[in-house]
Amino acid sequence: MFRNQYDTDVTTWSPAGRLFQVEYAMEAVKQGSACVGLRSRTHAVLAAANKAASELSSHQRKVFRVADHAGVALAGLTADGRVLSRFLRSECINHAFVYDAPLPVSRLALRLADKAQVCTQRSWKRPYGVGLLVAGLDESGAHLYYNCPSGNYFEYQAFAIGSRSQAAKTFLERRFEGYNDYTPDQLIKDALSAIKETLQGEKLTSSNCTVAIVGRKDDGTVEPFEMIDAKRIQEIIDSMEATEEAPASAAEAESSSMQEDKGTDAGTGTDAAPMDI
């Protein structure tokens, strides 16, 4: 990906009007482990695939709590993600101290985008090589934002980033129209299903994924941002697998019964009448 003299400085534009170091940072996001976010009217869910660097090492955290009403999931350089998550945590604390109210999620995403954008216009800095999914809850409901290393940010109903995220996006695109009315458990199941699409045949278990949720209950009380424990995740995965196996076993039983019926008909049938010539 070497671009000659046009990628030695983040402020050097190529003749085609591109900043290659920013594009390299966006490529780092594509190489990171997959993360998925989706939301309904009242809840937002973040899920991430836990991918260890080697068999002898543990995985790095990909989901971070920012405040009681917000959290982030990241793909790319985890070290950059930890720095940005601490920045977001500090912003939420300062806003709560001054205004005695939680920082709106849209403003949280904007401040993160502004911090990332500064690194695209200073020659002594480099862009953050991490993309973040920001999920949270405020007075207007649940929100999900994607923040790009370029400083752009977008709000989504559901989104996926990281390696092999296109498979998860395809899954989410088929189902996102009904997410507004989903229950928290349905959102978690779809998040796990989307993560499963990115594993390329690897079995989904509670040890290779992380799920977090934030939302508002029916009585108006807020459910703080929290990680779902591994036991509950495994129970949900087991129920999903049982649901998938039930139609398959029913189809096998039906096909076997049809074959038996065909065999019986063949044994008791009469010879066909000769054709008149």
Coordinates of C-alpha atoms in Angstrom, one line a residue:
M1 CA 0.0 0.0 0.0
F2 CA 3.0 2.3 -0.3
R3 CA 2.1 5.5 -2.0
N4 CA 5.5 7.1 -2.7
Q5 CA 5.9 10.6 -1.3
Y6 CA 2.2 11.2 -0.7
D7 CA 1.9 9.0 2.4
T8 CA 4.8 10.3 4.5
D9 CA 2.7 13.0 6.1
V10 CA -0.9 13.1 7.2
T11 CA -1.3 16.6 5.8
T12 CA 0.1 15.8 2.3
W13 CA -2.6 15.5 -0.3
S14 CA -2.1 13.2 -3.3
P15 CA -2.9 14.6 -6.8
A16 CA -6.1 12.6 -6.6
G17 CA -7.2 14.5 -3.5
R18 CA -6.6 11.7 -1.0
L19 CA -5.0 11.5 2.4
F20 CA -3.4 8.1 2.4
Q21 CA -2.6 7.9 6.1
V22 CA -6.2 8.4 6.9
E23 CA -7.1 5.6 4.5
Y24 CA -4.5 3.4 6.2
A25 CA -6.2 4.1 9.5
M26 CA -9.5 3.1 8.0
E27 CA -7.9 -0.1 6.7
A28 CA -6.7 -0.9 10.2
V29 CA -10.4 -0.8 11.3
K30 CA -11.2 -3.3 8.5
Q31 CA -8.5 -5.7 9.8
G32 CA -9.8 -5.6 13.4
S33 CA -12.0 -8.2 15.0
A34 CA -15.7 -7.7 14.2
C35 CA -18.1 -5.6 16.2
V36 CA -21.9 -5.3 15.8
G37 CA -24.3 -2.7 17.1
L38 CA -28.1 -2.5 16.8
R39 CA -30.9 -0.6 18.6
S40 CA -34.6 -0.5 19.1
R41 CA -36.6 2.4 20.4
T42 CA -35.7 1.7 24.0
H43 CA -32.5 -0.4 24.0
A44 CA -29.1 -0.6 22.3
V45 CA -26.9 -3.7 22.1
L46 CA -23.2 -4.0 21.3
A47 CA -21.5 -7.3 20.5
A48 CA -17.9 -8.0 19.7
A49 CA -15.9 -11.1 18.6
N50 CA -13.0 -12.0 21.0
K51 CA -10.0 -12.9 18.9
A52 CA -6.7 -13.7 20.6
A53 CA -3.4 -12.8 19.0
S54 CA -2.2 -16.4 19.6
E55 CA -3.3 -19.6 21.3
L56 CA -1.1 -18.7 24.3
S57 CA -2.6 -15.2 24.9
S58 CA -5.9 -13.9 26.1
H59 CA -8.1 -11.6 24.0
Q60 CA -8.2 -7.9 24.4
R61 CA -11.3 -6.1 25.6
K62 CA -13.4 -4.7 22.7
V63 CA -16.4 -3.3 24.6
F64 CA -16.0 -0.5 27.2
R65 CA -18.5 1.3 29.5
V66 CA -18.3 5.1 29.1
A67 CA -21.1 6.1 31.5
D68 CA -24.3 4.6 32.9
H69 CA -26.1 5.6 29.7
A70 CA -23.5 4.9 27.1
G71 CA -20.7 2.5 26.0
V72 CA -18.5 1.8 23.0
A73 CA -17.3 -1.2 20.9
L74 CA -14.2 -0.9 18.9
A75 CA -12.4 -2.5 15.9
G76 CA -8.8 -1.7 15.0
L77 CA -5.9 -0.7 17.3
T78 CA -7.1 -1.5 20.8
A79 CA -4.6 0.8 22.4
D80 CA -6.1 3.8 20.5
G81 CA -9.5 2.6 21.5
R82 CA -8.7 2.6 25.2
V83 CA -7.4 6.2 24.9
L84 CA -10.6 7.3 23.2
S85 CA -12.8 5.5 25.7
R86 CA -11.1 7.3 28.5
F87 CA -11.6 10.6 26.7
L88 CA -15.3 9.8 26.4
R89 CA -15.5 8.8 30.0
S90 CA -13.9 12.1 31.0
E91 CA -16.3 14.1 28.8
C92 CA -19.4 12.4 30.4
I93 CA -18.1 13.0 33.9
N94 CA -17.4 16.7 33.2
H95 CA -20.8 17.3 31.6
A96 CA -22.5 15.6 34.5
F97 CA -20.6 17.7 37.0
V98 CA -21.4 21.0 35.3
Y99 CA -25.0 20.4 34.2
D100 CA -26.1 17.6 36.6
A101 CA -27.4 15.6 33.6
P102 CA -26.1 12.9 31.4
L103 CA -24.3 13.9 28.1
P104 CA -26.6 13.3 25.1
V105 CA -25.4 10.5 22.9
S106 CA -25.4 12.7 19.8
R107 CA -23.1 15.3 21.4
L108 CA -20.9 12.5 22.7
A109 CA -20.4 11.2 19.2
L110 CA -19.7 14.7 17.9
R111 CA -17.0 15.3 20.5
L112 CA -15.4 12.0 19.6
A113 CA -15.5 12.9 15.9
D114 CA -13.9 16.3 16.6
K115 CA -11.1 14.7 18.5
A116 CA -10.5 12.2 15.6
Q117 CA -10.6 14.9 13.0
V118 CA -7.9 17.0 14.6
C119 CA -5.5 14.1 13.9
T120 CA -6.1 14.5 10.2
Q121 CA -4.8 18.1 10.0
R122 CA -1.7 18.1 12.3
S123 CA 1.6 17.0 10.8
W124 CA 2.9 15.9 14.2
K125 CA 0.0 13.5 14.8
R126 CA -1.4 10.4 13.2
P127 CA -5.0 9.4 12.8
Y128 CA -6.5 7.1 15.4
G129 CA -6.4 3.6 13.9
V130 CA -9.7 2.5 15.4
G131 CA -13.4 2.7 14.6
L132 CA -15.9 3.0 17.4
L133 CA -19.6 2.0 17.7
V134 CA -21.1 4.4 20.3
A135 CA -24.4 3.1 21.8
G136 CA -26.4 5.0 24.4
L137 CA -29.7 6.2 25.7
D138 CA -30.9 9.7 26.3
E139 CA -34.2 11.6 26.5
S140 CA -34.9 11.0 22.8
G141 CA -34.4 7.2 23.0
A142 CA -31.7 4.7 22.1
H143 CA -29.0 5.7 19.6
L144 CA -26.2 4.0 17.7
Y145 CA -23.3 5.9 16.0
Y146 CA -20.3 4.8 14.0
N147 CA -17.2 7.0 14.3
C148 CA -14.6 6.8 11.6
P149 CA -10.9 7.6 11.9
S150 CA -11.4 10.4 9.3
G151 CA -13.7 12.3 11.8
N152 CA -16.9 11.4 10.1
Y153 CA -19.7 9.9 12.1
F154 CA -23.1 8.4 11.2
E155 CA -26.1 7.2 13.1
Y156 CA -27.4 3.7 12.3
Q157 CA -30.3 1.4 13.2
A158 CA -27.8 -1.5 13.0
F159 CA -24.2 -1.6 11.8
A160 CA -21.1 -3.9 11.8
I161 CA -17.4 -3.1 11.5
G162 CA -14.2 -5.1 11.5
S163 CA -12.9 -8.1 9.6
R164 CA -15.5 -10.0 7.6
S165 CA -18.2 -7.5 8.7
Q166 CA -19.9 -7.6 5.3
A167 CA -21.5 -10.9 6.2
A168 CA -22.9 -9.4 9.4
K169 CA -24.1 -6.3 7.4
T170 CA -25.9 -8.6 5.0
F171 CA -27.7 -10.3 7.9
L172 CA -28.6 -7.0 9.5
E173 CA -29.9 -5.5 6.2
R174 CA -32.4 -8.3 5.9
R175 CA -33.9 -7.6 9.4
F176 CA -33.2 -4.0 10.5
E177 CA -36.7 -2.7 9.6
G178 CA -38.3 -4.5 12.5
Y179 CA -35.7 -3.6 15.1
N180 CA -37.7 -0.6 16.5
D181 CA -40.2 -3.0 18.1
Y182 CA -37.7 -5.7 19.2
T183 CA -37.4 -6.8 22.8
P184 CA -34.0 -6.8 24.5
D185 CA -33.7 -10.6 24.1
Q186 CA -34.5 -10.4 20.4
L187 CA -31.8 -7.7 19.9
I188 CA -29.2 -9.8 21.7
K189 CA -30.1 -12.9 19.6
D190 CA -29.7 -10.9 16.4
A191 CA -26.4 -9.4 17.6
L192 CA -25.1 -12.9 18.3
S193 CA -26.3 -14.2 15.0
A194 CA -24.5 -11.3 13.2
I195 CA -21.3 -12.1 15.1
K196 CA -21.7 -15.7 14.1
E197 CA -21.8 -14.7 10.5
T198 CA -18.3 -13.3 10.8
L199 CA -16.6 -16.3 12.4
Q200 CA -16.3 -18.3 9.1
G201 CA -17.4 -21.7 10.4
E202 CA -16.0 -21.3 14.0
K203 CA -18.4 -22.3 16.6
L204 CA -20.0 -19.4 18.5
T205 CA -19.6 -19.7 22.3
S206 CA -19.7 -17.4 25.3
S207 CA -15.9 -17.4 25.4
N208 CA -15.4 -15.9 21.9
C209 CA -17.9 -13.0 22.1
T210 CA -18.8 -10.1 24.4
V211 CA -22.3 -8.6 24.6
A212 CA -23.4 -5.4 26.4
I213 CA -26.8 -3.7 26.6
V214 CA -28.3 -0.4 27.7
G215 CA -31.9 0.7 27.7
R216 CA -35.1 1.9 29.4
K217 CA -37.6 -0.4 31.0
D218 CA -41.4 -0.2 30.5
D219 CA -41.7 1.7 33.8
G220 CA -39.3 4.4 32.6
T221 CA -36.3 3.4 34.7
V222 CA -33.0 3.2 33.0
E223 CA -31.0 -0.1 32.7
P224 CA -27.4 1.0 33.0
F225 CA -24.9 0.0 30.4
E226 CA -23.6 -3.5 31.5
M227 CA -21.8 -6.5 30.1
I228 CA -24.0 -9.6 29.9
D229 CA -22.4 -12.5 31.9
A230 CA -21.1 -15.5 30.0
K231 CA -23.6 -17.9 31.5
R232 CA -26.6 -16.0 30.1
I233 CA -24.9 -15.6 26.7
Q234 CA -24.3 -19.3 26.5
E235 CA -27.9 -20.0 27.4
I236 CA -29.1 -17.7 24.6
I237 CA -26.7 -19.4 22.2
D238 CA -27.9 -22.8 23.2
S239 CA -31.6 -21.7 22.7
M240 CA -30.7 -20.3 19.2
E241 CA -29.0 -23.6 18.2
A242 CA -32.0 -25.6 19.4
T243 CA -34.3 -23.4 17.4
E244 CA -32.2 -23.9 14.3
E245 CA -32.0 -27.7 14.8
A246 CA -35.8 -28.1 15.2
P247 CA -36.8 -27.2 11.6
A248 CA -33.9 -29.2 10.2
S249 CA -34.9 -32.4 12.1
A250 CA -38.5 -31.9 11.1
A251 CA -37.5 -31.6 7.4
E252 CA -35.4 -34.8 7.7
A253 CA -38.3 -36.7 9.2
E254 CA -40.6 -35.5 6.5
S255 CA -38.2 -36.5 3.7
S256 CA -37.7 -39.9 5.2
S257 CA -41.5 -40.5 5.5
M258 CA -41.9 -39.5 1.9
Q259 CA -39.2 -42.0 0.8
E260 CA -41.0 -44.7 2.8
D261 CA -44.3 -43.9 1.1
K262 CA -42.6 -44.0 -2.3
G263 CA -41.1 -47.4 -1.4
T264 CA -44.5 -48.8 -0.3
D265 CA -46.2 -47.5 -3.5
A266 CA -43.5 -49.1 -5.6
G267 CA -44.0 -52.5 -3.9
T268 CA -47.8 -52.6 -4.2
G269 CA -48.2 -50.9 -7.5
T270 CA -49.4 -52.8 -10.7
D271 CA -47.7 -52.9 -14.0
A272 CA -48.5 -50.2 -16.4
A273 CA -50.7 -51.0 -19.4
P274 CA -48.8 -51.6 -22.7
M275 CA -48.9 -48.7 -25.1
D276 CA -50.9 -49.1 -28.3
I277 CA -48.8 -48.8 -31.4

